[in-house]
Coordinates of C-alpha atoms and ligand atoms in Angstrom, one line a residue:
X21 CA -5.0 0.9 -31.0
X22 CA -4.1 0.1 -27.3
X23 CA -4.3 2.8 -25.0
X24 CA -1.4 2.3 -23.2
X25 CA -0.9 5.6 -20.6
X26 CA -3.6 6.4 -18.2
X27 CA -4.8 9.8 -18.4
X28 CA -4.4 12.5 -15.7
X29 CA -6.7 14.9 -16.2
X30 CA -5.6 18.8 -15.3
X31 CA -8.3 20.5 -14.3
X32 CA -9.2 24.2 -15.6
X33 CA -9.9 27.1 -12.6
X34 CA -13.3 26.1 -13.3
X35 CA -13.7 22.8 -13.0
X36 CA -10.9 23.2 -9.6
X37 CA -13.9 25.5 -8.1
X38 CA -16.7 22.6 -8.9
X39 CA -14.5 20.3 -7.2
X40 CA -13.8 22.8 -4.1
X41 CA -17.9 23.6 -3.8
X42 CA -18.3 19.4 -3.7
X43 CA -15.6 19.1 -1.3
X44 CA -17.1 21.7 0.7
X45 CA -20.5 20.0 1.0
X46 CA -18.9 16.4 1.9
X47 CA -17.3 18.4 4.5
X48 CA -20.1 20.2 5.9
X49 CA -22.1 16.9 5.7
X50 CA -19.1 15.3 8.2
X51 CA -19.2 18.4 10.3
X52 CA -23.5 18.1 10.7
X53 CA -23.9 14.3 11.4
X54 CA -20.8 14.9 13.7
X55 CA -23.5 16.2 16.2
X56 CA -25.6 12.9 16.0
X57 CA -22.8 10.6 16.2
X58 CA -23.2 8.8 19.9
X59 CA -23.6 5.7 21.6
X60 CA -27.0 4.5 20.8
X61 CA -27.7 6.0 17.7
X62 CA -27.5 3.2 14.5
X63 CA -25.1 3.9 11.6
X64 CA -28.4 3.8 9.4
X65 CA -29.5 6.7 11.3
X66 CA -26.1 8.5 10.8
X67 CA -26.1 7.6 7.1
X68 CA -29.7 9.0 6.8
X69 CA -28.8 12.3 8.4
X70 CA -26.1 12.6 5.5
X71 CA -27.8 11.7 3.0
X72 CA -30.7 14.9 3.7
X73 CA -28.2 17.2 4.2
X74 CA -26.6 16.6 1.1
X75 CA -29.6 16.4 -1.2
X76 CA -31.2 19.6 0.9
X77 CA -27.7 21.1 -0.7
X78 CA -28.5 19.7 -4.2
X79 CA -25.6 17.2 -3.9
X80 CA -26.1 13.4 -4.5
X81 CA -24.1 11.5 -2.4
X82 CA -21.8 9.6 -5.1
X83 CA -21.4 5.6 -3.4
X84 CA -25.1 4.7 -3.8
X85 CA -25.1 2.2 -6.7
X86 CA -21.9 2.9 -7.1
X87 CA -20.6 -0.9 -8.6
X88 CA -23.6 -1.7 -6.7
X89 CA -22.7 0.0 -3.3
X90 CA -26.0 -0.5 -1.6
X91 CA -25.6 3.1 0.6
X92 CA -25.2 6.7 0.4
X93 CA -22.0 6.9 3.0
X94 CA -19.4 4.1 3.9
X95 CA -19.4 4.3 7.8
X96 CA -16.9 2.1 9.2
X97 CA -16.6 0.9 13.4
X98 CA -13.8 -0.2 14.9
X99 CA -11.9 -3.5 13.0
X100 CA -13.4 -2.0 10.3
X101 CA -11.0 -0.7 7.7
X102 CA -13.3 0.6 4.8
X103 CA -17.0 0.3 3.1
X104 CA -18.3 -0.5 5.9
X105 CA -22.1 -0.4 5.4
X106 CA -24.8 1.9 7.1
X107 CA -27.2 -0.3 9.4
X108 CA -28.7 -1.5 12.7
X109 CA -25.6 -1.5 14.5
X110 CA -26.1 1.3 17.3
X111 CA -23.0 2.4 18.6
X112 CA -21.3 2.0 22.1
X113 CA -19.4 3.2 24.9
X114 CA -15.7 3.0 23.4
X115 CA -16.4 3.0 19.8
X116 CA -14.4 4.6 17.1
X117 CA -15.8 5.2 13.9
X118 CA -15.1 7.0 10.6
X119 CA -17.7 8.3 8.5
X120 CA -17.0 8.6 4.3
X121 CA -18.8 11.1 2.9
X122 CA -18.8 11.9 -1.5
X123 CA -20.8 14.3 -3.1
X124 CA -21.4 15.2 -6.5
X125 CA -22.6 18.9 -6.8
X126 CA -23.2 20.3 -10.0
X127 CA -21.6 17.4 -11.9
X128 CA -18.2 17.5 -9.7
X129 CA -16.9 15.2 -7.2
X130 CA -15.7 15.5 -3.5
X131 CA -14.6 13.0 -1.6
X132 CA -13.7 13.4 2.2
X133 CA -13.9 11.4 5.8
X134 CA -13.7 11.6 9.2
X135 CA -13.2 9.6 12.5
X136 CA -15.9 10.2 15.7
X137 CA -15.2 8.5 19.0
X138 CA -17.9 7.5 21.1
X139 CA -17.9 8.2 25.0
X140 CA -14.6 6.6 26.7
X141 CA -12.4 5.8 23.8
X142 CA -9.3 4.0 24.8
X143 CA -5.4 5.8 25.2
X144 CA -4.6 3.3 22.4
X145 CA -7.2 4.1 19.9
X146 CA -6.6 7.5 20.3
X147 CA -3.3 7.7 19.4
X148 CA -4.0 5.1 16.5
X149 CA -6.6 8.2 15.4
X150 CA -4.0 11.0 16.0
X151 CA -1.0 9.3 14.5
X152 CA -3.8 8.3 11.3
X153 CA -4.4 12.1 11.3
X154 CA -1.0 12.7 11.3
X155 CA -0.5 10.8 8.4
X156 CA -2.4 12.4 6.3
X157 CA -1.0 15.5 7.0
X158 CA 2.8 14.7 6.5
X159 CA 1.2 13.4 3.0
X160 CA -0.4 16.7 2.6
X161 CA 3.0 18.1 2.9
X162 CA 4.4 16.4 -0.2
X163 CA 2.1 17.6 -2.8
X164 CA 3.8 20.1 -4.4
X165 CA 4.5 20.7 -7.9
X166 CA 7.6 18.2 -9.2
X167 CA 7.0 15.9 -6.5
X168 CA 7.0 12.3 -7.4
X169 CA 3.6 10.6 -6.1
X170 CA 5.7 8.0 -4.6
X171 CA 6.7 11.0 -1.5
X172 CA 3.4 9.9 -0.4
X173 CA 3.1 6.7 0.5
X174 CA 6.7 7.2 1.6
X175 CA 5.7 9.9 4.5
X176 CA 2.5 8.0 5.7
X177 CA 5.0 4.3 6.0
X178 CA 7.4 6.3 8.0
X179 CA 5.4 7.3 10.5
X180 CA 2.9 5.0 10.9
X181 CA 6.0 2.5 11.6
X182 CA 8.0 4.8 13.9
X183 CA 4.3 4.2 15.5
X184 CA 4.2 0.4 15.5
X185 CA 1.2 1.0 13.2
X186 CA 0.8 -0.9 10.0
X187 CA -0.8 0.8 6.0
X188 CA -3.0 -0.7 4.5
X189 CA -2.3 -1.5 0.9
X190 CA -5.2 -3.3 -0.5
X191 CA -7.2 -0.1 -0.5
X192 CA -6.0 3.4 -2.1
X193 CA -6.5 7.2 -2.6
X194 CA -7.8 8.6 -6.5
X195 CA -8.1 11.2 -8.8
X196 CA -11.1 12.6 -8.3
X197 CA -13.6 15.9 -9.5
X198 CA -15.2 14.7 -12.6
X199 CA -15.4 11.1 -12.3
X200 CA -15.6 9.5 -8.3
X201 CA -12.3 7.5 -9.5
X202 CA -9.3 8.7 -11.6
X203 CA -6.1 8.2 -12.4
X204 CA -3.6 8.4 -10.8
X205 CA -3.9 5.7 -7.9
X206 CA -2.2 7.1 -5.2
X207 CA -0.5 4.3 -2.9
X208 CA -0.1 5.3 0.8
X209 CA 2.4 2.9 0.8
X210 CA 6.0 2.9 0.4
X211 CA 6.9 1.9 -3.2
X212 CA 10.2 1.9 -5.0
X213 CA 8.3 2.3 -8.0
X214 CA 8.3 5.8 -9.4
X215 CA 4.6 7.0 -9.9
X216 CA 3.5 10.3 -12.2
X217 CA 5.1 13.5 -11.1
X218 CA 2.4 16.4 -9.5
X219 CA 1.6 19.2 -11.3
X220 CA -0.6 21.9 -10.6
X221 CA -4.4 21.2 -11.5
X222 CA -4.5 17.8 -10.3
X223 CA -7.2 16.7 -8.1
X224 CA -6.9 14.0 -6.1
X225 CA -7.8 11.8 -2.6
X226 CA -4.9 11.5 0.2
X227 CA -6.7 8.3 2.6
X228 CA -4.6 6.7 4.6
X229 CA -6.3 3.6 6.4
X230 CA -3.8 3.1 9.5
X231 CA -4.1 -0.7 11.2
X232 CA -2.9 -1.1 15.1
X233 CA -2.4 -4.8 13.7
X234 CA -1.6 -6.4 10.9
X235 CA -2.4 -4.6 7.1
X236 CA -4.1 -7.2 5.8
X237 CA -7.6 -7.2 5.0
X238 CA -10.8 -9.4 4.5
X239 CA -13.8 -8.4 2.7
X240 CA -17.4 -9.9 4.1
X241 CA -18.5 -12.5 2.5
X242 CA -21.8 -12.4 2.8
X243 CA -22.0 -8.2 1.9
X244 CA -19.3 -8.4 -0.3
X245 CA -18.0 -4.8 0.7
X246 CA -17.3 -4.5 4.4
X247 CA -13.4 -4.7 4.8
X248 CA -12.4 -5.8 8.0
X249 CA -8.4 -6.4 9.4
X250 CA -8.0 -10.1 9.3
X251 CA -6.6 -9.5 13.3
X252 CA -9.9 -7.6 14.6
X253 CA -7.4 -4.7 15.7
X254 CA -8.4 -1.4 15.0
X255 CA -8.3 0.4 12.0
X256 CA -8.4 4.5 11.4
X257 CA -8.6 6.5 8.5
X258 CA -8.9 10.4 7.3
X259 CA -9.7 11.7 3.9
X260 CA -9.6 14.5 2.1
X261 CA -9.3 16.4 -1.9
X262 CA -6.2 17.9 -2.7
X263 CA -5.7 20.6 -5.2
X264 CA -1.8 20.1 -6.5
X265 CA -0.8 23.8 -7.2
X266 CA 2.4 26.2 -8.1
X267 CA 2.4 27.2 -4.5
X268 CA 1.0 25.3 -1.5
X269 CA -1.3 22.4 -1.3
X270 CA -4.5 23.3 -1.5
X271 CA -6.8 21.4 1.0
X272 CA -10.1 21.5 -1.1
X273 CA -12.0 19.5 2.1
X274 CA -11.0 21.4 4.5
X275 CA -13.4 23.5 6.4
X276 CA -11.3 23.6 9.5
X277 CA -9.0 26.6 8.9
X278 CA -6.2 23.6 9.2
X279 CA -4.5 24.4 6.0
X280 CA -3.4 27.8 4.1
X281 CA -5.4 28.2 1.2
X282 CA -3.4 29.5 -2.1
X283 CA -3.5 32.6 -3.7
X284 CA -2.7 31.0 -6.8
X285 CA -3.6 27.4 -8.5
X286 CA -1.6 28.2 -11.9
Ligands
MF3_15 N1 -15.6 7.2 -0.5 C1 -14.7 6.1 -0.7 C2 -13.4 6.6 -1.2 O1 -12.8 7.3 -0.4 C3 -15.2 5.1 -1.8 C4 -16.5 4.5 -1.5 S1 -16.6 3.3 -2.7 C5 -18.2 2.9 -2.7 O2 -12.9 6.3 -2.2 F1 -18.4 2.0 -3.6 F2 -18.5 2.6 -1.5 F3 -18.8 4.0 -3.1
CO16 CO1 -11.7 8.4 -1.8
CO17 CO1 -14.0 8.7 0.6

């Protein structure tokens, strides 16, 4: 027998708290390489320092072999929109650079990123980093229970253009907590296409990769991972797990205080 629907898995209170614990650890791992990240240092180093903090937490960082991803973070500079790989490159003066960090902890997944600036970052990148930032929050804002998916991608397009800004579509959010990828794919673009509706107990990525260009990607030949824009403009992107509830979005990844958490999941 074909199996024709894709399966969104709802997770129990249980399995939402293994997923928060996870989310927690990728977060705290962004929050204690943030204090290495600076011009000089290489993005080997950076992925190094992750990778101990993570395994001194009992986490395994999920991307290493990974369909053969040859690192334990993605950290991306500049034109670079996603998987970029860990290396010699030491960063400079002017940089800006986003750090992917997924843990599994006690069998569950969490899946969060961040963007650094190095030094004197220009007016323009910044506000291609704040509007990115931005984007994921007004995303955020439409995961609530009845929602179509769709809402997403809708929000992020709308102000990224208002912007002049461009979404990348070649790359997309996930379900994540007990696999790295799930259903549903969650486009941060805008889509007439009606998607699954939310419900509470769904776990999933928001990831919107914001261009100053054009949207188009190219993945590296010779690495067969890196994703640059095709333009060499800038790219920025944030990340974080999303608990869908019967109240508020619950903002698994965020250690910040930024978002409310729920009383109540179910
Ligand atoms: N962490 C990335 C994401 O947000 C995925 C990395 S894919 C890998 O989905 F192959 F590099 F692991
Ligand atoms: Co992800
Ligand atoms: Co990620």
């Amino acid at each position: 027998m074909k199996n024709s629907k894709p399966k969104i898995i709802i997770k129990t209170l249980e399995q939402i708290e293994g997923i928060r614990k996870s989310s927690v650890l990728a977060a705290s791992t962004l929050k204690t390489v943030g204090e290495f990240v600076k011009a000089g240092v290489s993005t080997k180093y950076l992925n190094d320092i992750c990778n101990q903090y993570i395994r001194d937490n009992k986490g395994i960082p999920a991307p290493l072999g990974y369909r053969g991803f040859p690192s334990e973070t993605c950290i991306s500079v500049n034109d670079v929109v996603c998987h970029g790989l860990p290396g010699k490159y030491e960063l400079r003066d002017g940089d800006i650079v986003n750090i992917d960090v997924t843990t599994i902890l006690e069998g569950y997944y969490g899946d969060t990123s961040t963007m650094f600036t190095i030094g004197n970052v220009s007016e323009y990148a910044k506000k291609l980093i704040s509007v990115t930032k931005d984007c994921l929050a007004v995303a955020i804002n439409q995961c609530y229970e009845g929602n179509n998916v769709n809402l997403i991608g809708k929000e992020i397009t709308k102000l990224a253009k208002e912007n002049n800004f461009s979404v990348v579509y070649e790359f997309c959010g996930h379900g994540v907590g007990l696999k790295f990828h799930e259903e549903p794919e969650i486009s941060h673009n805008e889509t007439q296409e009606k998607g699954p509706d939310l419900l509470a107990g769904m776990t999933f990525t928001i990831e919107p990769m914001i261009n100053a260009g054009k949207a188009r990607c190219k993945i590296d030949k010779q690495d067969k991972w890196t994703a640059r824009t095709v333009d060499g403009k800038l790219s920025a992107q944030f990340e974080h797990t999303i608990c869908v509830t019967k109240t508020i979005p619950f903002v698994m990844s965020d250690i910040d205080n930024e978002w409310a958490i729920p009383k109540n999941i179910f």
